[in-house]
Coordinates of C-alpha atoms in Angstrom, one line a residue:
Chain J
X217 CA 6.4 -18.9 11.8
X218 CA 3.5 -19.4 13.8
X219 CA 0.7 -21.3 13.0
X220 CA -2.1 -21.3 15.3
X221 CA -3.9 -25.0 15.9
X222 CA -7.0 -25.8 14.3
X223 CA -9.5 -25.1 16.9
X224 CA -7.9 -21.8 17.6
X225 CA -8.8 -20.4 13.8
X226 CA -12.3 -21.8 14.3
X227 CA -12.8 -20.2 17.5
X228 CA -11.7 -16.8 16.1
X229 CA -13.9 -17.8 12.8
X230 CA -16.6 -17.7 15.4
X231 CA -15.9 -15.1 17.0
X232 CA -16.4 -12.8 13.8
X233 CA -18.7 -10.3 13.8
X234 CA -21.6 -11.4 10.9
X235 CA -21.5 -8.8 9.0
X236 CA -17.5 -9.4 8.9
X237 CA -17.8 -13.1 8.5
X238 CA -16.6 -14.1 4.8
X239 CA -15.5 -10.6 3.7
X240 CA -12.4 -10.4 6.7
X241 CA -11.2 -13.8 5.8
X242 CA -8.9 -15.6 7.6
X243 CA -6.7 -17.4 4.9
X244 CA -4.9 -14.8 3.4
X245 CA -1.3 -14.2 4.4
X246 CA 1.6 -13.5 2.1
X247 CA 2.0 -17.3 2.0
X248 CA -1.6 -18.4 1.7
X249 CA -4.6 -17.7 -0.6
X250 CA -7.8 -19.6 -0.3
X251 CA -7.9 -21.8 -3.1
X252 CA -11.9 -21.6 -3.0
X253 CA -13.1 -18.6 -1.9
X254 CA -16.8 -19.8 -2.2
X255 CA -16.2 -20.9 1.5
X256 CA -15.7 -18.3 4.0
X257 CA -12.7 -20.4 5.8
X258 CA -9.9 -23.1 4.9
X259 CA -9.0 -23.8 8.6
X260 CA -5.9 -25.3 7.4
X261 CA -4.4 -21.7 5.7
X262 CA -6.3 -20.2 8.7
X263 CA -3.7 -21.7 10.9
X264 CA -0.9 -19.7 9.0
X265 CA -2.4 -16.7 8.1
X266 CA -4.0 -16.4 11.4
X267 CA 0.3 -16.5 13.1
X268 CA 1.3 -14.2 10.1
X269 CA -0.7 -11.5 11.3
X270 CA -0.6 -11.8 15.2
X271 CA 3.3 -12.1 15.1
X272 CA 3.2 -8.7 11.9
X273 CA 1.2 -7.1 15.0
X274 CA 3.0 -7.5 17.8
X275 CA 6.4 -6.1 15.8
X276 CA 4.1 -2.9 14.6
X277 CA 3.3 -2.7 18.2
X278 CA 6.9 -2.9 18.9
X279 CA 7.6 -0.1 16.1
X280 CA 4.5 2.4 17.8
X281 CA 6.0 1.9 21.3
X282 CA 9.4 3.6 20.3
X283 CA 7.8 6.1 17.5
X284 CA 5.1 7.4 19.3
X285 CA 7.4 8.2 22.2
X286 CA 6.2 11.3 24.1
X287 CA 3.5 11.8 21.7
X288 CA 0.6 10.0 23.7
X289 CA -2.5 12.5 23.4
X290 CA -5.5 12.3 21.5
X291 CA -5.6 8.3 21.4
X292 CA -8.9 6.3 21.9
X293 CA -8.2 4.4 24.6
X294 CA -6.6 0.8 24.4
X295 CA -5.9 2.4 20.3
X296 CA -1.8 2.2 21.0
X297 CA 0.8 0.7 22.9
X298 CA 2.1 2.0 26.4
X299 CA 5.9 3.0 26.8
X300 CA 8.3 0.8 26.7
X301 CA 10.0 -0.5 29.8
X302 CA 13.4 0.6 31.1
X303 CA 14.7 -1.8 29.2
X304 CA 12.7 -1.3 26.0
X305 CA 10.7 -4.2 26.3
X306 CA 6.9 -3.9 25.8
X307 CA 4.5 -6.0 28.0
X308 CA 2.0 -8.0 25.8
X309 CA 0.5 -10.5 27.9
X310 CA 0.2 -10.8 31.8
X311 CA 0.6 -14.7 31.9
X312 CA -0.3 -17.3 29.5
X313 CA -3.7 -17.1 28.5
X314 CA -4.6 -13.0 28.6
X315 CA -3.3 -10.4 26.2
X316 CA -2.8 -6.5 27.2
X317 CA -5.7 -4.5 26.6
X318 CA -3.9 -2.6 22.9
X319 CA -3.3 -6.2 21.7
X320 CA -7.3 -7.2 21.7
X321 CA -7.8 -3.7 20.5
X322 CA -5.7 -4.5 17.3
X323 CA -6.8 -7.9 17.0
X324 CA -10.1 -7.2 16.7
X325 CA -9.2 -5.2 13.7
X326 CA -7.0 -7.4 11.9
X327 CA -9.3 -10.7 12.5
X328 CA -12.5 -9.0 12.7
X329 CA -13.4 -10.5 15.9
X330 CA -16.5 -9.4 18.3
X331 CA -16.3 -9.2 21.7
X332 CA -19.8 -9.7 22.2
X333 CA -19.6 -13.0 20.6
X334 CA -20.3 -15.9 22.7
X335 CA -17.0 -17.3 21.1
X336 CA -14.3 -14.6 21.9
X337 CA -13.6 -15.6 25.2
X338 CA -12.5 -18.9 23.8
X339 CA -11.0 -17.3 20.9
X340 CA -8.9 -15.3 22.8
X341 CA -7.7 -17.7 25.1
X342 CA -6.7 -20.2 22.7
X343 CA -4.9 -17.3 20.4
X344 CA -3.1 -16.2 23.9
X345 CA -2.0 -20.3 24.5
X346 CA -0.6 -20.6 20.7
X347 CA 1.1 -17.4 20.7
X348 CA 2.5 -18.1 24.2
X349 CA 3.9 -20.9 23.4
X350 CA 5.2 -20.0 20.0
X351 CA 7.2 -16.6 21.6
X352 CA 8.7 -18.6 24.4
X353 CA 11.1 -20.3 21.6
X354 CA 11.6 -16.8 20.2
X355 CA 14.4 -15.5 22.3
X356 CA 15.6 -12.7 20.1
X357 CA 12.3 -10.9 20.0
X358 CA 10.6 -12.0 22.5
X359 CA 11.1 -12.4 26.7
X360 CA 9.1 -14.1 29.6
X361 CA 9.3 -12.5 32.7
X362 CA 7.5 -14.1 35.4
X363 CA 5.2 -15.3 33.3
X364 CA 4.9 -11.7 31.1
X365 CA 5.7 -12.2 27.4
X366 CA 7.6 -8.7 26.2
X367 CA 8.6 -8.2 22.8
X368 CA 11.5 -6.4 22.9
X369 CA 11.5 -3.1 21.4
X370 CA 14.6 -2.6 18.7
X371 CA 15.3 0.1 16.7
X372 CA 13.5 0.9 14.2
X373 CA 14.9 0.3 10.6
X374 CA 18.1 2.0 9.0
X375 CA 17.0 3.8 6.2
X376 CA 19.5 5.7 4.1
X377 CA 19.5 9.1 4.6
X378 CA 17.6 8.9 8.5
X379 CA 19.2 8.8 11.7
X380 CA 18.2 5.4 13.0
X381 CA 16.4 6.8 15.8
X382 CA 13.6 8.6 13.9
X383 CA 13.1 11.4 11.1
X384 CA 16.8 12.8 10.7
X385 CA 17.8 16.0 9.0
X386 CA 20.5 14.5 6.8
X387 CA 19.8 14.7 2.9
X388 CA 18.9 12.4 1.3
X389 CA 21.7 11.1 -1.0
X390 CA 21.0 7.9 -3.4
Chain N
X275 CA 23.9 19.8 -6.8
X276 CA 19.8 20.1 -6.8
X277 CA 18.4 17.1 -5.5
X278 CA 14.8 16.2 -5.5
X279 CA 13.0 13.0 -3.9
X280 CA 9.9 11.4 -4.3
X281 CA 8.3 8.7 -2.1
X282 CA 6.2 6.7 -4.5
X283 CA 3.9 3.9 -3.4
X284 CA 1.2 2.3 -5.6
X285 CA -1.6 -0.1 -5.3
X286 CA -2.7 0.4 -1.7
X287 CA -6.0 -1.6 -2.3
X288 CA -7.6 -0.2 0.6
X289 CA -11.5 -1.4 1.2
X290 CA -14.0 -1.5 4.2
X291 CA -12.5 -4.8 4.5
X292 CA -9.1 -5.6 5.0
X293 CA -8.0 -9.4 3.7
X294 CA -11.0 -9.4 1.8
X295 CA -10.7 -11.6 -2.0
X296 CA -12.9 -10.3 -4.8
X297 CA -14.0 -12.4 -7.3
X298 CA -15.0 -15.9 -6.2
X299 CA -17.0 -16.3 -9.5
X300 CA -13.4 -16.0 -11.2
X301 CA -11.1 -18.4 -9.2
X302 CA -11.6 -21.3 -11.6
X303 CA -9.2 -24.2 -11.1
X304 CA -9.3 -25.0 -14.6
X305 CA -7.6 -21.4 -15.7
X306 CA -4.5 -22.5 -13.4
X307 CA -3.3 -24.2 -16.5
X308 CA -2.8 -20.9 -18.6
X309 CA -1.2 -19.9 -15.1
X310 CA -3.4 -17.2 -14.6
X311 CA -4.8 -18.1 -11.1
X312 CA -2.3 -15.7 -9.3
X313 CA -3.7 -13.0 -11.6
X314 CA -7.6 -13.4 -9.7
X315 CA -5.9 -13.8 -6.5
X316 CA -7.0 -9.7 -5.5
X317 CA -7.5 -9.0 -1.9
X318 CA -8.2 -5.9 -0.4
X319 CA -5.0 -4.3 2.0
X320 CA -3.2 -5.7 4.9
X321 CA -3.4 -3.3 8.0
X322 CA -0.1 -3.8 9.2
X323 CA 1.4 -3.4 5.6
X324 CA -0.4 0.1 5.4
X325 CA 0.5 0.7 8.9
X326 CA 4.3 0.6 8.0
X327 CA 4.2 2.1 5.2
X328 CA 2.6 5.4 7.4
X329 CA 5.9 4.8 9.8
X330 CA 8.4 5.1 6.6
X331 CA 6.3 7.6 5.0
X332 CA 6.4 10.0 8.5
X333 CA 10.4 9.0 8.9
X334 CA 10.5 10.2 5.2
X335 CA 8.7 13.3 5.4
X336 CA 11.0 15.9 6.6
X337 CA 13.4 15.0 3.6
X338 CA 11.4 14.2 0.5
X339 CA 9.7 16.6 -1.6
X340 CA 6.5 14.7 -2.4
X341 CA 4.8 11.3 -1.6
X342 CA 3.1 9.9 -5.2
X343 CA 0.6 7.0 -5.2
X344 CA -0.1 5.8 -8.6
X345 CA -3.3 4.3 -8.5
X346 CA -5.3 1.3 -7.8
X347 CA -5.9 3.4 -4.6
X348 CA -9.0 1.1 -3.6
X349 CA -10.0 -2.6 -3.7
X350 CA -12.9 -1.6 -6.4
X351 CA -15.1 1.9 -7.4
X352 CA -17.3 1.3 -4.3
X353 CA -18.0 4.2 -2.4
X354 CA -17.4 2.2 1.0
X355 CA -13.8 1.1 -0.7
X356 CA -13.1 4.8 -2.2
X357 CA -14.3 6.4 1.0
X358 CA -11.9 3.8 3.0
X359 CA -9.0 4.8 1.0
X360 CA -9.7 8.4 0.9
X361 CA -10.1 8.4 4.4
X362 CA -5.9 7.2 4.2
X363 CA -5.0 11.1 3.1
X364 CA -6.8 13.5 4.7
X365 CA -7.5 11.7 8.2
X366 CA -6.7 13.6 11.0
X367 CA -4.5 12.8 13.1
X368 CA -4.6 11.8 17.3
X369 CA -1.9 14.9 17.5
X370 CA 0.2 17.1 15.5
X371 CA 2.9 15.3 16.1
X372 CA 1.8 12.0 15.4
X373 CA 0.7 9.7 11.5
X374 CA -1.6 8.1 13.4
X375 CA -5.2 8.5 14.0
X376 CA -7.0 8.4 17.5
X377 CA -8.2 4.6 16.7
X378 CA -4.7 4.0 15.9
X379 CA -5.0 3.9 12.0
X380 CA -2.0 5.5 9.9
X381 CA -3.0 8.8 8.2
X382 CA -0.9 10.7 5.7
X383 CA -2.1 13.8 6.6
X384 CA 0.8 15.9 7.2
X385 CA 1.6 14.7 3.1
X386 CA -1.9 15.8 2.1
X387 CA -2.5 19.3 4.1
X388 CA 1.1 20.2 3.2
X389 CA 0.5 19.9 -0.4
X390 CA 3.4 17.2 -1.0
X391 CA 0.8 14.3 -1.7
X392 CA -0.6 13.0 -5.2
X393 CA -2.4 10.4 -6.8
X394 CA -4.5 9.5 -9.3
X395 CA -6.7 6.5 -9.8
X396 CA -6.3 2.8 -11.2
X397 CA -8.3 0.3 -13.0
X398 CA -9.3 -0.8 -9.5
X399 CA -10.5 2.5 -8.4
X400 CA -13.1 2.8 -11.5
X401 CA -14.2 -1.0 -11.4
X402 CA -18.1 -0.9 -11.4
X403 CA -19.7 -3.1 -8.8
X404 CA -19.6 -6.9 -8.4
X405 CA -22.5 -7.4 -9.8
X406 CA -22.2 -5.2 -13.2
X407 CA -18.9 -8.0 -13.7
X408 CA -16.5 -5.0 -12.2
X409 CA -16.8 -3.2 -15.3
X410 CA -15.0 -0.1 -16.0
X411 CA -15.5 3.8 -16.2
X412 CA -16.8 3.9 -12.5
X413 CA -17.1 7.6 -12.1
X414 CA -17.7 7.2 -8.4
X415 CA -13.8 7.8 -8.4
X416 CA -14.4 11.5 -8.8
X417 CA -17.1 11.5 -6.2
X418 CA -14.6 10.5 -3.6
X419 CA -11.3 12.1 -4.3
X420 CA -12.9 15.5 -6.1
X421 CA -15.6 16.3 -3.0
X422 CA -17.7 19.3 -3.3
X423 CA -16.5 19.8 0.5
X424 CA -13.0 18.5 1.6
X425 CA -9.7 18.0 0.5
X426 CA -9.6 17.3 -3.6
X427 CA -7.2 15.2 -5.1
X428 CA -8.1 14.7 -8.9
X429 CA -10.1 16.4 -11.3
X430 CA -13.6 15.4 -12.4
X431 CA -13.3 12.5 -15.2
X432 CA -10.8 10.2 -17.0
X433 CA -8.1 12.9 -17.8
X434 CA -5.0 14.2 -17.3
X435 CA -4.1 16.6 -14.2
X436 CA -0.3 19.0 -13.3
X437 CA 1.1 17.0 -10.3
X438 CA 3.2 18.7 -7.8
X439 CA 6.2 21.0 -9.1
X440 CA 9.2 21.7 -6.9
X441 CA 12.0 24.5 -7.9
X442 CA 15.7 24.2 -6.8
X443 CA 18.5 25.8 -8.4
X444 CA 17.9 26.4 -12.0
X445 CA 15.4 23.5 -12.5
X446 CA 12.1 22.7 -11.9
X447 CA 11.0 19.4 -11.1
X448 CA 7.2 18.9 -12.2
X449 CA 4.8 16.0 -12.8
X450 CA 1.8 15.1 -14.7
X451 CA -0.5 12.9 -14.1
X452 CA -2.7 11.3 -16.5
X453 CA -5.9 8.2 -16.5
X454 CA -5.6 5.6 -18.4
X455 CA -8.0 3.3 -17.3
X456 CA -10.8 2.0 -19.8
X457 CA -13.3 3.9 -20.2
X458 CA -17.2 2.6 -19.8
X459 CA -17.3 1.9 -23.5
X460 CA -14.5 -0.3 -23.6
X461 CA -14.5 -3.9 -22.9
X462 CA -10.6 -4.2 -23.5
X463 CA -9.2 -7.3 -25.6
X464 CA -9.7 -10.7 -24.5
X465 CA -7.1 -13.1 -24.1
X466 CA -8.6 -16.5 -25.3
X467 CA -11.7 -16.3 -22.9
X468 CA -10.8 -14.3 -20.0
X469 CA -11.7 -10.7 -20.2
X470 CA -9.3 -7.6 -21.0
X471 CA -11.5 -5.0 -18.9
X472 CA -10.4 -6.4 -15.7
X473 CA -7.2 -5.6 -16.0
X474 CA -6.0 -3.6 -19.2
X475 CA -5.5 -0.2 -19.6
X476 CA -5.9 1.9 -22.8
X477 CA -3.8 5.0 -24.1
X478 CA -6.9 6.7 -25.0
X479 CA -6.2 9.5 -27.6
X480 CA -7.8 12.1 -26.4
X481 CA -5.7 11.6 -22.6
X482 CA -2.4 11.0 -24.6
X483 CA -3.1 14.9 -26.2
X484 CA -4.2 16.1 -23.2
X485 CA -1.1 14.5 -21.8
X486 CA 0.7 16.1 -24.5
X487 CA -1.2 19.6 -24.4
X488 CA -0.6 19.9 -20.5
X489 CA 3.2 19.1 -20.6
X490 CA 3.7 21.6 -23.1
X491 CA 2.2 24.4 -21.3
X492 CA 3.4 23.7 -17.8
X493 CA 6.9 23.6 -19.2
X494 CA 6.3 26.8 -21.6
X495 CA 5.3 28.6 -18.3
X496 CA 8.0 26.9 -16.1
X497 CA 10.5 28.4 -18.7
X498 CA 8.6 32.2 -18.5
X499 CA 9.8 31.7 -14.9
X500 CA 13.2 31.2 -16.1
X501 CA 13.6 27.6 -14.8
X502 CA 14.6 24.4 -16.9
X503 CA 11.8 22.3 -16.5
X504 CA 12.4 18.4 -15.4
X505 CA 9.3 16.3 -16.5
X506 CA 8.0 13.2 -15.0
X507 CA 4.8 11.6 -16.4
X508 CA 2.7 9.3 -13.5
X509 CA 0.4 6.8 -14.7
X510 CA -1.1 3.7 -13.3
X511 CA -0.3 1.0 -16.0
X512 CA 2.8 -0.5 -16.8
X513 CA 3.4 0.5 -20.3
X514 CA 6.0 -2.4 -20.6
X515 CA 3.8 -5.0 -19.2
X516 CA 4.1 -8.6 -21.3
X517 CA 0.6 -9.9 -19.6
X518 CA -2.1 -10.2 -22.1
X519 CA -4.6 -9.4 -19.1
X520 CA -2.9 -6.6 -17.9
X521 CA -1.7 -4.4 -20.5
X522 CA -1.9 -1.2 -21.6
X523 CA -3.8 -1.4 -24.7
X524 CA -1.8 0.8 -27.1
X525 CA 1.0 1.7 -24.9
X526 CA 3.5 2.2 -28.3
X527 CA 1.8 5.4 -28.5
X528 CA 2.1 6.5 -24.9
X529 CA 6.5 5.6 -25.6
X530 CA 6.2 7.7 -29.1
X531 CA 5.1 10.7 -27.3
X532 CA 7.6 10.5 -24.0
X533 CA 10.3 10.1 -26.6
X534 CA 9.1 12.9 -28.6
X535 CA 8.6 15.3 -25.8
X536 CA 12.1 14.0 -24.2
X537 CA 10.0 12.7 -20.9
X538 CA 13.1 11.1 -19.3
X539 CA 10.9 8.9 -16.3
X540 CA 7.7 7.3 -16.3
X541 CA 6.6 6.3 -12.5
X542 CA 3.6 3.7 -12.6
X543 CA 2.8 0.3 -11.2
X544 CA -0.2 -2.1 -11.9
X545 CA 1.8 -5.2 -12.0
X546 CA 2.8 -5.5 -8.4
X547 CA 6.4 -5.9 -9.1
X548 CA 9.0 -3.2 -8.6
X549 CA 11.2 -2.8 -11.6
X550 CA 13.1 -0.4 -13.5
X551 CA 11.8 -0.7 -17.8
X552 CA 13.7 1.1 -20.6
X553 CA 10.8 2.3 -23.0
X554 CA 13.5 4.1 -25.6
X555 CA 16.5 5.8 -25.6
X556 CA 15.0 8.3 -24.1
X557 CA 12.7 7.4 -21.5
X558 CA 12.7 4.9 -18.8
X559 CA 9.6 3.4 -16.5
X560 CA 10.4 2.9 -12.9
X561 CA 7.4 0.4 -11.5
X562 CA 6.4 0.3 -8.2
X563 CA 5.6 -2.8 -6.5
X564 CA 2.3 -2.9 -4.2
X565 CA 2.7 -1.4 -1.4
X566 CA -0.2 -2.5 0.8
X567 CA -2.2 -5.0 -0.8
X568 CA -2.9 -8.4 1.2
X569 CA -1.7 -12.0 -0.2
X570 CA 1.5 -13.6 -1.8
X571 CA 3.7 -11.2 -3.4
X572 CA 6.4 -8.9 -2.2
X573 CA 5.0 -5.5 -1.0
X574 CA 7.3 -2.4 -1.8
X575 CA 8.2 1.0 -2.2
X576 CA 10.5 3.3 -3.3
X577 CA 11.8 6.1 -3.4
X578 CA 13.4 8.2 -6.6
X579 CA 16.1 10.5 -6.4
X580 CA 17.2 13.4 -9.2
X581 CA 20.5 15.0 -9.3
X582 CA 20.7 17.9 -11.2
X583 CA 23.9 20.0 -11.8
X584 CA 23.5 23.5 -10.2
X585 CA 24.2 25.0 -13.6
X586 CA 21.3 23.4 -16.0
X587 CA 24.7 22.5 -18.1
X588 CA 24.0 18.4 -17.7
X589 CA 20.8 15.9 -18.0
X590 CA 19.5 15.0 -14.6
X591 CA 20.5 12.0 -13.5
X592 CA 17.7 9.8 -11.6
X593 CA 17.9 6.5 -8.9
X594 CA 15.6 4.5 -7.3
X595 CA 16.0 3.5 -3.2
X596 CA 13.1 0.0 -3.0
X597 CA 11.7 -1.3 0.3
X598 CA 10.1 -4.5 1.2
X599 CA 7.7 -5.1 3.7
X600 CA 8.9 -8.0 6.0
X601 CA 8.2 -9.1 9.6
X602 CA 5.8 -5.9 10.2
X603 CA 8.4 -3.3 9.0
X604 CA 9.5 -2.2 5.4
X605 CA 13.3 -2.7 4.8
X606 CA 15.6 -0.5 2.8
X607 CA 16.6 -3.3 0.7
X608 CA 19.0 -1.6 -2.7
X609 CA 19.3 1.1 -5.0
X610 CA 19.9 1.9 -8.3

């Protein structure tokens, strides 16, 4: 799993909006729980939580690309993820240190980060490097392509009684 | 055969916050001994937990009948917490084609305007604010979920409502819902210094008649339609629950009156584990896990199936399908 460096979870600490700060915390994952929650940050769960989440949301974004095929309209912009490619792979990140415009969107929301702050630049950067890095090694899900990172887009899960491909009109039989 | 499903979630702990912990005051290091830690480890929801949970809920739709959530709705009984898990139901969505709202957010509309959505509230939901110790009997609850404008979803007060109520073949298939959370008055029972309120529930008698009353008359009037009703009971707490600090006070009484009335099925959850509970001969508890909350634990839900013969002549028989949240998606993982 990964697990963002030190200076990256401070830098995203930072970047918190204030009225955020200690009530979005950054140490809860479903392997971490701030042991003292008097502080607004253990760095070190940070780290974990912090990879937990980005890697959760770039699968969901995986999952939106393929259900909201063809259903595009009404969005805020930058809210959801584009198509997927031919090959049903989804761009997330133009090179090594910039995400796609839908991935700041949604991490904004699930770290509580500002893009006013004077951190986020930073922030951002250094959560682009880590997760970079950390996908390169991660062959089955994810691809670089000319210095893109892609997450490929699979099916979405088989559930009984669905056709794999979205809401089926089998019945349901336990 | 008559088949009926129901997609049932619990314990969303929605808030204005997501990944938010309550109850700093409460995390003492020196409780881990009685290993009660995990218990104070609450946190508001995780977004992409909710977020799948919208996905299989809109795969599900065309093919279950209802979608239940059995409380514990909210993080706590603050409007900004009740109004960010309201906002869950009735949110509309980007399209009509789509679970998702324009900023991207999962809504279960279609569940809610369709009529095939209901819930009622959990100890969570009438906690009083931080600063009164997140005591009981909240009625901000009703303030929320029972608007003078906008969609309703329970009654005024701690009481007992009809759930939804699906006919197919000879039977009807009908649920009531009922409130057991403690009232204002009640502080629950301590277990050695750590209070009952936070976590206990009560069979309050005047809910458990109510209870009584209502599933009386809804299956005297499903019968003047000439239908054999099926009754399922939806609570929040886990009548079976062995915790000290989250029981439901009294729950012997709550098993006495399923097993007199012949309720076969008890859906609840509370506990944050999924699990299937034998309360008599007669009546069984199927517990749903959390299915959104953020933090250790396994997040779940489930979904319950009834098979009943297309001649009234047998019992319907009932199974559970359970989902676990993993790796940003939930995961069909067994049946029963």
């Amino acid at each position: 799993m990964l697990e963002v460096r030190e200076e990256t979870a401070d830098r995203i600490f930072r970047a918190q909006s204030p009225e955020v700060r200690g009530q979005l915390r950054l140490d809860i994952s479903s392997r971490t729980y701030p042991p003292d929650l008097n502080k607004p940050v253990d760095l070190s769960l940070a780290r974990q939580a912090i990879g937990e989440r980005v890697v959760d949301m770039a699968r969901r974004c995986a999952s939106d690309a393929i259900q909201l095929h063809g259903r595009r309209e009404g969005f805020e912009s930058g809210a959801i993820p584009p198509e997927p490619d031919a090959s049903g792979r989804l761009l997330l990140m133009r090179d090594a240190r910039h995400f796609e415009r839908f991935v700041l969107y949604r991490l904004n929301k699930i770290l509580g980060t500002d893009p006013r702050s004077d951190s986020y630049e930073d922030a951002m950067t250094n959560l682009a490097e880590d997760f970079y890095q950390w996908a390169e090694e991660q062959k089955e899900d994810f691809e670089i392509a000319q210095e893109r990172l892609l997450i490929r887009c699979k099916a979405l899960p088989q559930y009984p009684g669905l056709s794999q491909a979205g809401p089926g009109l089998r019945t349901l039989d336990l | 055969m008559a088949q009926f499903h129901i997609l049932h979630a619990s314990d969303l702990h929605m808030a204005l916050f997501p990944y938010k912990a309550s109850m700093p005051s409460l995390t003492i290091p020196a409780l881990s001994w009685l290993g009660k830690v995990a218990f104070w480890r609450q946190a508001s929801h995780d977004p992409n937990v909710v977020a799948a949970f919208g996905e299989l809920a809109e795969r599900y739709y065309p093919i279950t009948d209802v979608l239940l959530v059995t409380g514990d709705l909210a993080t706590t009984g603050e409007p900004h917490d009740l109004q960010a898990a309201y906002t869950c139901y009735p949110a509309a969505p980007a399209n009509n084609l789509v679970h998702v709202t324009a900023a991207g957010d999962p809504t279960l509309y279609r569940w809610a305007s369709a009529g095939k959505l209901d819930l009622l509230p959990g100890n969570h939901d009438r906690f009083h604010p931080a600063y009164k110790g997140y005591r009981p009997g909240n009625g901000e609850f009703e303030n929320v979920f029972c608007p003078s404008t906008g969609q309703q979803f329970w009654p005024k007060g701690q009481t007992v409502a009809r759930g939804f109520a699906v006919q197919r073949g000879p039977w009807e298939l009908h649920v009531i819902k009922a409130d057991f959370s403690l009232p204002a008055s009640h502080h629950g029972k301590s277990f050695y210094w750590l209070p009952g309120w936070l976590g206990q529930g009560t069979v309050d008698p005047t809910v458990l008649g109510l209870l009584k009353q209502e599933t009386e008359d809804a299956r005297a009037e499903i019968a003047s339609r000439g239908s054999i009703p099926i009754t399922l009971w939806a609570i929040h707490f886990d009548p079976t629950s062995t915790d000290e600090v989250l029981k439901l006070l009294d729950s012997e009484d709550l098993c006495q009156a399923a097993w007199e009335l012949c309720v076969p099925l008890i859906l609840c959850g509370h506990t944050h584990e999924s699990k299937i509970k034998p309360l008599s001969d007669r009546t069984v508890a199927f517990v749903c896990g959390t299915s959104g909350q953020a933090g250790p634990g396994h997040k779940d839900c489930q979904i319950i199936g009834v098979d009943a013969d297309d001649y009234g002549a047998k019992p319907p028989v009932f199974h559970v399908a359970w989902f676990r949240y993993g790796a940003g998606q939930f995961h069909f993982i067994g049946m029963r």
